Structure formats: structure tokens, C-alpha cells
PDB file of C-alpha atoms in Angstrom:
ATOM      1  CA  MET A   1      61.532  79.934 135.778  1.00 53.00           C
ATOM      2  CA  LYS A   2      60.665  77.447 138.957  1.00 61.00           C
ATOM      3  CA  GLN A   3      57.839  75.462 138.196  1.00 70.00           C
ATOM      4  CA  SER A   4      55.297  75.080 141.496  1.00 70.00           C
ATOM      5  CA  ILE A   5      54.692  71.194 142.435  1.00 68.00           C
ATOM      6  CA  ASN A   6      51.135  70.446 142.386  1.00 88.00           C
ATOM      7  CA  ILE A   7      50.434  67.695 144.945  1.00 91.00           C
ATOM      8  CA  GLN A   8      46.809  67.127 144.315  1.00 94.00           C
ATOM      9  CA  ASP A   9      47.168  66.107 140.800  1.00 94.00           C
ATOM     10  CA  GLN A  10      50.309  63.883 141.539  1.00 94.00           C
ATOM     11  CA  PHE A  11      48.716  62.499 144.360  1.00 96.00           C
ATOM     12  CA  LEU A  12      45.551  61.970 142.395  1.00 96.00           C
ATOM     13  CA  ASN A  13      47.568  60.604 139.071  1.00 95.00           C
ATOM     14  CA  GLN A  14      49.380  58.151 141.842  1.00 95.00           C
ATOM     15  CA  LEU A  15      46.147  56.912 142.618  1.00 96.00           C
ATOM     16  CA  ARG A  16      45.175  56.523 139.523  1.00 97.00           C
ATOM     17  CA  LYS A  17      48.474  54.606 138.514  1.00 96.00           C
ATOM     18  CA  ASP A  18      48.353  52.070 141.149  1.00 95.00           C
ATOM     19  CA  ASN A  19      44.563  51.492 140.983  1.00 96.00           C
ATOM     20  CA  SER A  20      44.515  51.844 144.263  1.00 95.00           C
ATOM     21  CA  LEU A  21      41.602  51.562 146.529  1.00 97.00           C
ATOM     22  CA  CYS A  22      40.508  54.784 148.421  1.00 97.00           C
ATOM     23  CA  THR A  23      37.591  56.054 150.781  1.00 98.00           C
ATOM     24  CA  VAL A  24      36.988  59.659 150.193  1.00 98.00           C
ATOM     25  CA  PHE A  25      34.592  61.491 152.800  1.00 98.00           C
ATOM     26  CA  LEU A  26      32.173  64.092 150.920  1.00 98.00           C
ATOM     27  CA  LEU A  27      31.486  67.489 153.054  1.00 98.00           C
ATOM     28  CA  ASN A  28      28.008  65.841 153.735  1.00 97.00           C
ATOM     29  CA  GLY A  29      29.258  63.056 155.529  1.00 96.00           C
ATOM     30  CA  PHE A  30      28.621  60.393 152.205  1.00 96.00           C
ATOM     31  CA  GLN A  31      31.603  57.570 151.910  1.00 97.00           C
ATOM     32  CA  ILE A  32      32.486  56.555 148.704  1.00 96.00           C
ATOM     33  CA  ARG A  33      35.060  53.663 148.901  1.00 97.00           C
ATOM     34  CA  GLY A  34      36.831  53.020 145.115  1.00 97.00           C
ATOM     35  CA  HIS A  35      39.426  53.573 142.717  1.00 98.00           C
ATOM     36  CA  VAL A  36      40.589  56.845 141.067  1.00 98.00           C
ATOM     37  CA  LYS A  37      39.661  56.330 137.253  1.00 98.00           C
ATOM     38  CA  GLY A  38      40.443  60.110 135.992  1.00 97.00           C
ATOM     39  CA  PHE A  39      40.086  63.823 137.546  1.00 97.00           C
ATOM     40  CA  ASP A  40      40.606  66.996 136.001  1.00 96.00           C
ATOM     41  CA  ASN A  41      40.422  70.675 137.549  1.00 95.00           C
ATOM     42  CA  PHE A  42      36.862  70.364 138.627  1.00 97.00           C
ATOM     43  CA  THR A  43      35.747  66.472 139.002  1.00 98.00           C
ATOM     44  CA  VAL A  44      37.469  63.086 140.227  1.00 98.00           C
ATOM     45  CA  LEU A  45      36.084  60.158 138.358  1.00 98.00           C
ATOM     46  CA  PHE A  46      35.406  57.478 140.808  1.00 98.00           C
ATOM     47  CA  GLU A  47      34.978  53.538 139.760  1.00 98.00           C
ATOM     48  CA  CYS A  48      32.976  52.101 142.977  1.00 96.00           C
ATOM     49  CA  GLU A  49      31.500  48.538 142.943  1.00 94.00           C
ATOM     50  CA  GLY A  50      31.193  48.030 139.300  1.00 95.00           C
ATOM     51  CA  LYS A  51      29.696  51.745 138.449  1.00 97.00           C
ATOM     52  CA  GLN A  52      30.876  55.245 137.967  1.00 97.00           C
ATOM     53  CA  GLN A  53      30.551  58.387 139.475  1.00 97.00           C
ATOM     54  CA  LEU A  54      31.739  61.789 138.988  1.00 98.00           C
ATOM     55  CA  VAL A  55      32.185  64.101 142.150  1.00 98.00           C
ATOM     56  CA  TYR A  56      32.703  67.675 141.919  1.00 98.00           C
ATOM     57  CA  LYS A  57      35.965  68.817 144.357  1.00 98.00           C
ATOM     58  CA  HIS A  58      34.402  71.151 146.179  1.00 98.00           C
ATOM     59  CA  ALA A  59      32.488  68.119 147.651  1.00 98.00           C
ATOM     60  CA  ILE A  60      35.641  66.219 148.882  1.00 98.00           C
ATOM     61  CA  SER A  61      37.169  66.779 152.086  1.00 98.00           C
ATOM     62  CA  THR A  62      38.998  63.813 152.363  1.00 97.00           C
ATOM     63  CA  PHE A  63      40.997  61.314 150.616  1.00 97.00           C
ATOM     64  CA  ALA A  64      42.180  58.275 152.629  1.00 97.00           C
ATOM     65  CA  PRO A  65      43.828  55.662 150.428  1.00 97.00           C
ATOM     66  CA  GLN A  66      44.240  52.059 151.936  1.00 95.00           C
ATOM     67  CA  ARG A  67      47.900  52.235 151.326  1.00 94.00           C
ATOM     68  CA  ASN A  68      50.367  55.100 151.823  1.00 94.00           C
ATOM     69  CA  VAL A  69      50.928  57.129 148.305  1.00 93.00           C
ATOM     70  CA  GLN A  70      54.459  57.704 146.803  1.00 91.00           C
ATOM     71  CA  ILE A  71      54.800  61.407 145.623  1.00 86.00           C
ATOM     72  CA  ASN A  72      57.811  62.863 144.121  1.00 80.00           C
ATOM     73  CA  PHE A  73      59.054  66.489 145.367  1.00 72.00           C
ATOM     74  CA  GLU A  74      61.677  66.484 143.437  1.00 69.00           C
ATOM     75  CA  GLU A  75      61.309  69.297 140.384  1.00 58.00           C
ATOM     76  CA  SER A  76      60.854  67.633 137.040  1.00 54.00           C
ATOM     77  CA  ASN A  77      62.891  69.604 134.520  1.00 48.00           C
TER      78      ASN A  77
END
């Protein structure tokens, strides 16, 4: 059975592993600039200016990392 590639999880996990600075645009226009510390199916945990912010994914419009994120599109067996 073929496994589907979850781009969202790979993207967020790579941001977390690289500790990349990222600007997140929320649907209400607010911006969060910080580092992804963790995520699950519904939320993303950011560290911004030494403080943690837990944001619901449904409130997020766009992730804009400071540098490109490398994602492996090959399926892992």
C-alpha cells in the first residue's frame, strides 16, 4: 500500500529541527516571528522573544521561513 507524503508535517518538522526563524501570518492579520518548537494535528508551538505561544492551525494563513526549507518528497519505505 502506498503511503501519502504529508508535506505539512515534513515542513513543520524541518523548521523545528533546523531551528529556523519563521514569520507566521494569522488570519486576523497578526504576525508571529519566532521558532517552531513543536506541533500536533491542531496546534503549533512557537517561541517568540523568549516566550512560548501555542497557536491553533486553523488560525494560521501562511508560514514564511527566513530561508528555504528542504523537504524530501521521496517516499520512505
